Amino acid sequence: MTAATTDRAPDERVARRDPLRRLLVRPELGALIGAVALFVFFSATADAFLRAPSFSTVLYASSTFGIMAVGVSLLMIGGEFDLSAGVMVTSSALVASLVSYQLTLNVWAGVAISLVVTLALGVLNGLLYVWTKLPSFIVTLATFLMLAGANLGVTKAVTGNVASDSIRDMDGFDAAKRVFASEVDIGGVNVNVTVFWWLAFTAVATWILLRTRAGNWIFAVGGNAASARAVGVPVARTKIALFAGVAFCAWFSGMHLLFAFATVQSGEGVGNEFFYIICAVIGGCLLTGGYGSAIGAAIGAFIFGMVNKGIVYADWNPDWFRFFLGAALLAATVVNHLVQRRAER
C-alpha cells in the first residue's frame, strides 16, 4: 500500500454523518420548532389552553385537517397539487348519505359505494393529468368546480334542500359512528377517535416514504420526473396512485363528517384544500416537489389546530386567525428553502 493510498480522504458516500447535522436537514425541523414555540406561547397567554378538555379540542381540530394533510403532503412531494380535495370530502359524505337514505340501505353499503366513487374521482384526476399533460393545478381546479356544482345540484334535486337527510336512525349508523366519529375516554377526558386515526395515517405514510420502493418513486417523480422515468420509475402510475391516496383520505374524512353530524351541508369543504396545502407546506413540503415528510405535515396540522383554537382560548379576535396562519406559512416557506439549500450543500 502506497503513501498516496493511505493519505486518500475517505469516501464521503460511506462516511458517518453527525446526528446533529442529520437533524438540521430534516424537512420537519422548522415546523417542530414553530410548534414548540406556539405551544409555549399559548400556554403562557391562554389559561384554558393547557386544560385537558381544551387541549383535546385542539387535537381534534388538528386531526380533522391532519388526515387530509398527510395525503396532500405525499402528493406534493410527488410534485403535484389537488385543489378538489376540500369538496371531495363533502362529495364522499353526500354519496354515502344520499345512497343509504334514498335506497334505504344499511349505511355500510353507502360507505362502501362512497369509497368506490371517491377513489374513482382520485384516479380520474390522475388520469386527466397524465393524458392531458396539463398542470395538476388546472386539472384539479376544474374538478373542484364540477364537484362543488354537483354537490349542490344533486343534493337539491334529490332532497329538495341544500343538505342531505339525517341518517341517524338508519341501520348500521351506530357501528359506523364508532369507527369514524366516536370518542374515547382517557383519564376522564373525551378524545375523538380521529386523533388516533390521524396518528395512524401519519405512521403509514411515513413508512411508505422512508421504507418502501414506492417512497423512493414518490421522491423521484417529484424531484425530476424525466430523470425518474429514464431510470425505470413508473411516473404515470405513481402520480395516479398519489391522487388516489388523496381521494382515500377525503373518503375517510367525509365519513367522519357524515357520522359526526348525521347530515351534510352540500356547500361544505370549499376552501379547505388551501388549509391542507398550508399544513403540508408549514410541515416542510416544498411547492416544487421532491422534498418533505408526512410527519412534517402532521406537525403543520397541529400548528393549524393550535392557532385555530389558541386564539379563542386567549380571548383574541378570531378575525386575526388567517393573518397568523399566513404569517406562519410565509415563515415556514422561508425556513424550508433554507433547510433544503443546506441539505443540498
Short mmCIF file of C-alpha atoms in Angstrom, two decimals:
data_model
loop_
_atom_site.label_atom_id
_atom_site.label_comp_id
_atom_site.label_asym_id
_atom_site.label_seq_id
_atom_site.Cartn_x
_atom_site.Cartn_y
_atom_site.Cartn_z
CA MET A 1 0.00 0.00 0.00
CA THR A 2 1.47 3.35 -1.08
CA ALA A 3 1.57 6.58 0.87
CA ALA A 4 -0.84 8.09 -1.65
CA THR A 5 -3.36 5.37 -0.89
CA THR A 6 -3.10 5.73 2.89
CA ASP A 7 -3.43 9.52 2.71
CA ARG A 8 -6.51 9.42 0.47
CA ALA A 9 -9.59 11.05 2.02
CA PRO A 10 -12.41 8.65 2.96
CA ASP A 11 -15.31 8.29 0.56
CA GLU A 12 -17.97 10.79 1.69
CA ARG A 13 -20.71 8.42 0.49
CA VAL A 14 -19.94 5.97 3.30
CA ALA A 15 -18.77 8.47 5.89
CA ARG A 16 -20.82 8.64 9.09
CA ARG A 17 -22.81 11.81 9.43
CA ASP A 18 -23.07 13.72 12.67
CA PRO A 19 -26.54 13.19 14.30
CA LEU A 20 -26.99 16.94 14.76
CA ARG A 21 -26.27 17.52 11.07
CA ARG A 22 -28.81 14.86 10.10
CA LEU A 23 -31.37 16.59 12.33
CA LEU A 24 -30.70 20.01 10.82
CA VAL A 25 -31.58 18.85 7.31
CA ARG A 26 -34.85 17.16 8.27
CA PRO A 27 -37.78 18.84 6.44
CA GLU A 28 -39.99 18.89 9.55
CA LEU A 29 -37.41 20.65 11.77
CA GLY A 30 -38.77 24.14 11.14
CA ALA A 31 -42.33 23.02 11.83
CA LEU A 32 -41.26 21.30 15.05
CA ILE A 33 -39.54 24.44 16.31
CA GLY A 34 -42.60 26.50 15.38
CA ALA A 35 -44.95 24.05 17.11
CA VAL A 36 -42.92 24.16 20.32
CA ALA A 37 -42.81 27.96 20.23
CA LEU A 38 -46.57 28.22 19.65
CA PHE A 39 -47.30 25.70 22.39
CA VAL A 40 -45.22 27.68 24.90
CA PHE A 41 -46.76 30.95 23.73
CA PHE A 42 -50.39 29.87 24.06
CA SER A 43 -49.64 28.07 27.32
CA ALA A 44 -48.40 31.37 28.73
CA THR A 45 -51.10 33.63 27.28
CA ALA A 46 -54.22 31.45 27.45
CA ASP A 47 -55.09 29.92 30.83
CA ALA A 48 -57.52 27.45 29.27
CA PHE A 49 -55.06 26.14 26.68
CA LEU A 50 -53.45 23.50 28.90
CA ARG A 51 -56.70 22.26 30.41
CA ALA A 52 -57.28 18.69 29.29
CA PRO A 53 -60.69 19.26 27.63
CA SER A 54 -59.38 22.33 25.78
CA PHE A 55 -56.27 20.55 24.56
CA SER A 56 -58.44 17.65 23.43
CA THR A 57 -60.32 20.15 21.27
CA VAL A 58 -57.02 21.37 19.82
CA LEU A 59 -56.07 17.80 18.93
CA TYR A 60 -59.47 17.20 17.35
CA ALA A 61 -59.19 20.31 15.18
CA SER A 62 -55.67 19.26 14.20
CA SER A 63 -56.73 15.72 13.33
CA THR A 64 -59.60 16.67 11.03
CA PHE A 65 -57.19 18.65 8.87
CA GLY A 66 -54.19 16.44 9.59
CA ILE A 67 -55.67 13.31 7.99
CA MET A 68 -56.09 15.19 4.73
CA ALA A 69 -52.75 16.99 5.09
CA VAL A 70 -50.94 13.64 5.18
CA GLY A 71 -52.38 12.57 1.83
CA VAL A 72 -51.83 16.01 0.33
CA SER A 73 -48.21 16.05 1.54
CA LEU A 74 -47.41 12.83 -0.32
CA LEU A 75 -48.94 14.27 -3.46
CA MET A 76 -46.93 17.49 -3.05
CA ILE A 77 -43.72 15.53 -2.52
CA GLY A 78 -44.63 13.87 -5.80
CA GLY A 79 -44.73 17.33 -7.38
CA GLU A 80 -48.49 17.85 -7.76
CA PHE A 81 -51.50 19.62 -6.20
CA ASP A 82 -55.14 18.64 -5.72
CA LEU A 83 -57.46 21.64 -5.45
CA SER A 84 -60.51 19.36 -5.40
CA ALA A 85 -59.55 17.78 -2.06
CA GLY A 86 -61.80 20.02 0.04
CA VAL A 87 -65.02 19.48 -1.87
CA MET A 88 -64.17 15.81 -2.43
CA VAL A 89 -64.56 15.30 1.33
CA THR A 90 -68.10 16.66 1.06
CA SER A 91 -68.79 14.65 -2.09
CA SER A 92 -67.84 11.39 -0.38
CA ALA A 93 -70.10 12.16 2.58
CA LEU A 94 -73.01 13.10 0.30
CA VAL A 95 -72.67 9.93 -1.77
CA ALA A 96 -72.79 7.74 1.34
CA SER A 97 -75.69 9.67 2.82
CA LEU A 98 -77.86 10.00 -0.29
CA VAL A 99 -77.36 6.42 -1.44
CA SER A 100 -78.11 5.00 2.01
CA TYR A 101 -81.17 7.17 2.62
CA GLN A 102 -82.75 7.14 -0.83
CA LEU A 103 -82.30 3.39 -1.35
CA THR A 104 -82.99 2.55 2.33
CA LEU A 105 -79.76 0.57 2.57
CA ASN A 106 -77.65 -0.23 5.58
CA VAL A 107 -75.31 2.74 5.94
CA TRP A 108 -72.29 0.45 5.48
CA ALA A 109 -73.46 -0.13 1.91
CA GLY A 110 -73.40 3.64 1.38
CA VAL A 111 -69.93 3.79 2.95
CA ALA A 112 -68.63 1.12 0.54
CA ILE A 113 -70.21 2.76 -2.52
CA SER A 114 -68.78 6.11 -1.44
CA LEU A 115 -65.30 4.57 -1.20
CA VAL A 116 -65.52 3.26 -4.76
CA VAL A 117 -66.86 6.56 -6.13
CA THR A 118 -64.30 8.69 -4.26
CA LEU A 119 -61.36 6.52 -5.33
CA ALA A 120 -62.65 6.73 -8.90
CA LEU A 121 -62.60 10.53 -8.63
CA GLY A 122 -59.00 10.44 -7.44
CA VAL A 123 -57.96 8.09 -10.25
CA LEU A 124 -59.82 10.32 -12.72
CA ASN A 125 -57.81 13.33 -11.53
CA GLY A 126 -54.62 11.34 -12.07
CA LEU A 127 -55.63 10.06 -15.49
CA LEU A 128 -56.67 13.53 -16.67
CA TYR A 129 -53.34 14.89 -15.53
CA VAL A 130 -51.41 12.13 -17.32
CA TRP A 131 -53.48 12.22 -20.52
CA THR A 132 -53.78 15.98 -20.97
CA LYS A 133 -50.31 16.85 -19.61
CA LEU A 134 -51.89 19.99 -18.17
CA PRO A 135 -50.65 21.27 -14.80
CA SER A 136 -52.37 19.46 -11.93
CA PHE A 137 -53.42 22.89 -10.66
CA ILE A 138 -55.65 23.35 -13.73
CA VAL A 139 -56.96 19.78 -13.85
CA THR A 140 -57.99 19.69 -10.19
CA LEU A 141 -59.34 23.24 -10.29
CA ALA A 142 -61.75 22.04 -12.97
CA THR A 143 -62.63 19.02 -10.84
CA PHE A 144 -63.16 21.29 -7.86
CA LEU A 145 -65.64 23.44 -9.75
CA MET A 146 -67.53 20.44 -11.14
CA LEU A 147 -67.75 18.71 -7.77
CA ALA A 148 -68.83 21.88 -5.98
CA GLY A 149 -71.63 22.32 -8.53
CA ALA A 150 -72.61 18.66 -8.45
CA ASN A 151 -72.71 18.59 -4.65
CA LEU A 152 -75.24 21.40 -4.58
CA GLY A 153 -77.20 20.47 -7.70
CA VAL A 154 -77.64 16.77 -6.96
CA THR A 155 -78.46 17.35 -3.28
CA LYS A 156 -81.18 19.89 -4.11
CA ALA A 157 -82.58 17.68 -6.87
CA VAL A 158 -82.78 14.62 -4.61
CA THR A 159 -83.75 16.14 -1.25
CA GLY A 160 -85.23 19.50 -2.24
CA ASN A 161 -82.82 21.08 0.22
CA VAL A 162 -79.16 22.12 0.39
CA ALA A 163 -78.41 19.42 2.98
CA SER A 164 -78.78 15.66 3.00
CA ASP A 165 -81.42 13.95 5.13
CA SER A 166 -80.39 12.68 8.54
CA ILE A 167 -79.34 9.03 8.61
CA ARG A 168 -79.03 8.86 12.41
CA ASP A 169 -81.80 6.27 12.81
CA MET A 170 -80.71 4.01 9.95
CA ASP A 171 -79.26 0.51 10.33
CA GLY A 172 -75.51 0.47 10.85
CA PHE A 173 -75.22 4.12 11.88
CA ASP A 174 -74.08 3.45 15.46
CA ALA A 175 -71.45 0.93 14.35
CA ALA A 176 -70.10 3.28 11.68
CA LYS A 177 -70.05 6.16 14.16
CA ARG A 178 -67.86 4.10 16.49
CA VAL A 179 -65.32 3.68 13.68
CA PHE A 180 -65.33 7.18 12.20
CA ALA A 181 -66.61 9.61 14.82
CA SER A 182 -66.64 8.14 18.32
CA GLU A 183 -64.89 9.47 21.40
CA VAL A 184 -62.50 7.59 23.69
CA ASP A 185 -62.40 8.39 27.40
CA ILE A 186 -58.80 8.86 28.56
CA GLY A 187 -58.45 9.89 32.18
CA GLY A 188 -61.88 11.46 32.20
CA VAL A 189 -61.24 13.43 29.00
CA ASN A 190 -63.02 12.57 25.75
CA VAL A 191 -60.61 12.28 22.84
CA ASN A 192 -62.10 11.91 19.37
CA VAL A 193 -61.12 8.76 17.50
CA THR A 194 -59.92 10.89 14.59
CA VAL A 195 -56.85 11.79 16.67
CA PHE A 196 -55.78 8.14 16.70
CA TRP A 197 -56.61 7.72 13.02
CA TRP A 198 -54.54 10.83 12.28
CA LEU A 199 -51.52 9.30 14.03
CA ALA A 200 -52.08 6.01 12.20
CA PHE A 201 -52.29 7.71 8.80
CA THR A 202 -49.09 9.62 9.57
CA ALA A 203 -47.26 6.45 10.61
CA VAL A 204 -48.32 4.54 7.47
CA ALA A 205 -47.42 7.44 5.16
CA THR A 206 -44.01 7.80 6.86
CA TRP A 207 -43.35 4.08 6.46
CA ILE A 208 -44.27 4.29 2.75
CA LEU A 209 -41.97 7.26 2.19
CA LEU A 210 -38.94 6.00 4.10
CA ARG A 211 -39.14 2.21 3.97
CA THR A 212 -40.61 1.21 0.62
CA ARG A 213 -39.70 1.36 -3.05
CA ALA A 214 -42.87 3.36 -3.64
CA GLY A 215 -41.49 6.03 -1.32
CA ASN A 216 -38.35 6.30 -3.44
CA TRP A 217 -40.55 6.65 -6.51
CA ILE A 218 -42.56 9.49 -4.89
CA PHE A 219 -39.43 11.49 -4.13
CA ALA A 220 -38.01 10.73 -7.58
CA VAL A 221 -41.06 11.82 -9.60
CA GLY A 222 -41.36 14.97 -7.52
CA GLY A 223 -37.70 15.87 -7.87
CA ASN A 224 -37.34 15.25 -11.60
CA ALA A 225 -39.96 13.23 -13.45
CA ALA A 226 -37.90 12.93 -16.64
CA SER A 227 -34.85 11.56 -14.83
CA ALA A 228 -37.06 9.21 -12.81
CA ARG A 229 -38.65 7.87 -15.99
CA ALA A 230 -35.21 7.37 -17.52
CA VAL A 231 -34.17 5.03 -14.70
CA GLY A 232 -37.37 2.97 -14.87
CA VAL A 233 -39.64 4.64 -12.31
CA PRO A 234 -43.33 4.28 -13.34
CA VAL A 235 -44.04 8.01 -13.22
CA ALA A 236 -47.62 7.93 -14.50
CA ARG A 237 -48.71 5.10 -12.19
CA THR A 238 -47.03 6.73 -9.21
CA LYS A 239 -48.79 10.05 -9.74
CA ILE A 240 -52.17 8.41 -10.33
CA ALA A 241 -51.70 6.44 -7.10
CA LEU A 242 -50.90 9.66 -5.23
CA PHE A 243 -54.12 11.29 -6.46
CA ALA A 244 -55.97 8.14 -5.37
CA GLY A 245 -54.28 8.42 -1.96
CA VAL A 246 -55.66 11.93 -1.52
CA ALA A 247 -59.08 10.61 -2.53
CA PHE A 248 -58.87 7.85 0.09
CA CYS A 249 -58.09 10.41 2.79
CA ALA A 250 -61.01 12.51 1.51
CA TRP A 251 -63.30 9.49 1.77
CA PHE A 252 -62.24 8.83 5.35
CA SER A 253 -62.66 12.50 6.31
CA GLY A 254 -66.05 12.52 4.61
CA MET A 255 -67.17 9.52 6.63
CA HIS A 256 -66.17 11.31 9.81
CA LEU A 257 -68.11 14.37 8.71
CA LEU A 258 -71.19 12.29 7.97
CA PHE A 259 -71.23 10.18 11.12
CA ALA A 260 -70.31 13.05 13.40
CA PHE A 261 -73.37 15.08 12.35
CA ALA A 262 -75.63 12.54 10.55
CA THR A 263 -76.32 15.11 7.82
CA VAL A 264 -74.11 17.01 5.38
CA GLN A 265 -74.35 20.54 4.02
CA SER A 266 -73.68 20.44 0.28
CA GLY A 267 -71.63 23.64 0.33
CA GLU A 268 -69.10 22.48 2.92
CA GLY A 269 -65.44 21.95 2.13
CA VAL A 270 -64.92 24.86 -0.26
CA GLY A 271 -61.57 26.46 0.58
CA ASN A 272 -60.34 23.68 2.86
CA GLU A 273 -57.97 22.45 0.16
CA PHE A 274 -55.81 25.51 0.80
CA PHE A 275 -55.65 24.71 4.52
CA TYR A 276 -54.46 21.18 3.70
CA ILE A 277 -51.73 22.61 1.47
CA ILE A 278 -50.80 25.15 4.14
CA CYS A 279 -50.40 22.37 6.72
CA ALA A 280 -48.14 20.45 4.33
CA VAL A 281 -46.03 23.50 3.47
CA ILE A 282 -45.67 24.54 7.11
CA GLY A 283 -44.57 20.95 7.74
CA GLY A 284 -41.70 21.17 5.27
CA CYS A 285 -43.11 20.25 1.85
CA LEU A 286 -41.84 22.38 -0.99
CA LEU A 287 -44.21 23.66 -3.66
CA THR A 288 -41.72 22.45 -6.26
CA GLY A 289 -41.96 18.82 -5.09
CA GLY A 290 -39.35 16.21 -4.22
CA TYR A 291 -38.95 17.28 -0.60
CA GLY A 292 -41.00 16.95 2.57
CA SER A 293 -42.39 14.44 5.05
CA ALA A 294 -45.69 13.14 6.37
CA ILE A 295 -44.55 13.80 9.94
CA GLY A 296 -43.97 17.42 9.00
CA ALA A 297 -47.47 17.66 7.55
CA ALA A 298 -48.86 16.24 10.80
CA ILE A 299 -46.92 18.85 12.78
CA GLY A 300 -48.21 21.52 10.38
CA ALA A 301 -51.76 20.37 11.12
CA PHE A 302 -51.01 20.56 14.85
CA ILE A 303 -49.82 24.15 14.37
CA PHE A 304 -53.05 24.85 12.48
CA GLY A 305 -55.10 23.41 15.35
CA MET A 306 -53.18 25.36 17.98
CA VAL A 307 -53.60 28.66 16.14
CA ASN A 308 -57.25 27.95 15.37
CA LYS A 309 -58.22 27.22 18.97
CA GLY A 310 -55.46 29.09 20.81
CA ILE A 311 -56.71 32.44 19.54
CA VAL A 312 -60.13 31.65 21.00
CA TYR A 313 -58.73 30.49 24.35
CA ALA A 314 -56.61 33.65 24.55
CA ASP A 315 -59.76 35.77 24.02
CA TRP A 316 -58.36 37.36 20.88
CA ASN A 317 -60.40 38.48 17.94
CA PRO A 318 -60.76 35.34 15.76
CA ASP A 319 -60.71 37.59 12.69
CA TRP A 320 -56.91 37.53 13.06
CA PHE A 321 -56.75 33.76 12.54
CA ARG A 322 -55.96 33.96 8.83
CA PHE A 323 -53.33 36.63 9.47
CA PHE A 324 -51.44 34.36 11.88
CA LEU A 325 -51.86 31.42 9.52
CA GLY A 326 -50.46 33.45 6.63
CA ALA A 327 -47.51 34.60 8.73
CA ALA A 328 -46.81 31.00 9.74
CA LEU A 329 -46.99 29.93 6.08
CA LEU A 330 -44.53 32.63 4.99
CA ALA A 331 -42.09 31.87 7.81
CA ALA A 332 -42.28 28.12 7.17
CA THR A 333 -41.67 28.56 3.44
CA VAL A 334 -38.54 30.63 4.08
CA VAL A 335 -37.23 28.14 6.64
CA ASN A 336 -37.97 25.20 4.33
CA HIS A 337 -35.96 26.73 1.48
CA LEU A 338 -33.04 27.47 3.81
CA VAL A 339 -33.07 23.91 5.16
CA GLN A 340 -33.25 22.45 1.64
CA ARG A 341 -30.30 24.56 0.48
CA ARG A 342 -28.29 23.42 3.48
CA ALA A 343 -29.22 19.81 2.76
CA GLU A 344 -28.13 20.14 -0.87
CA ARG A 345 -24.77 21.58 0.22
#
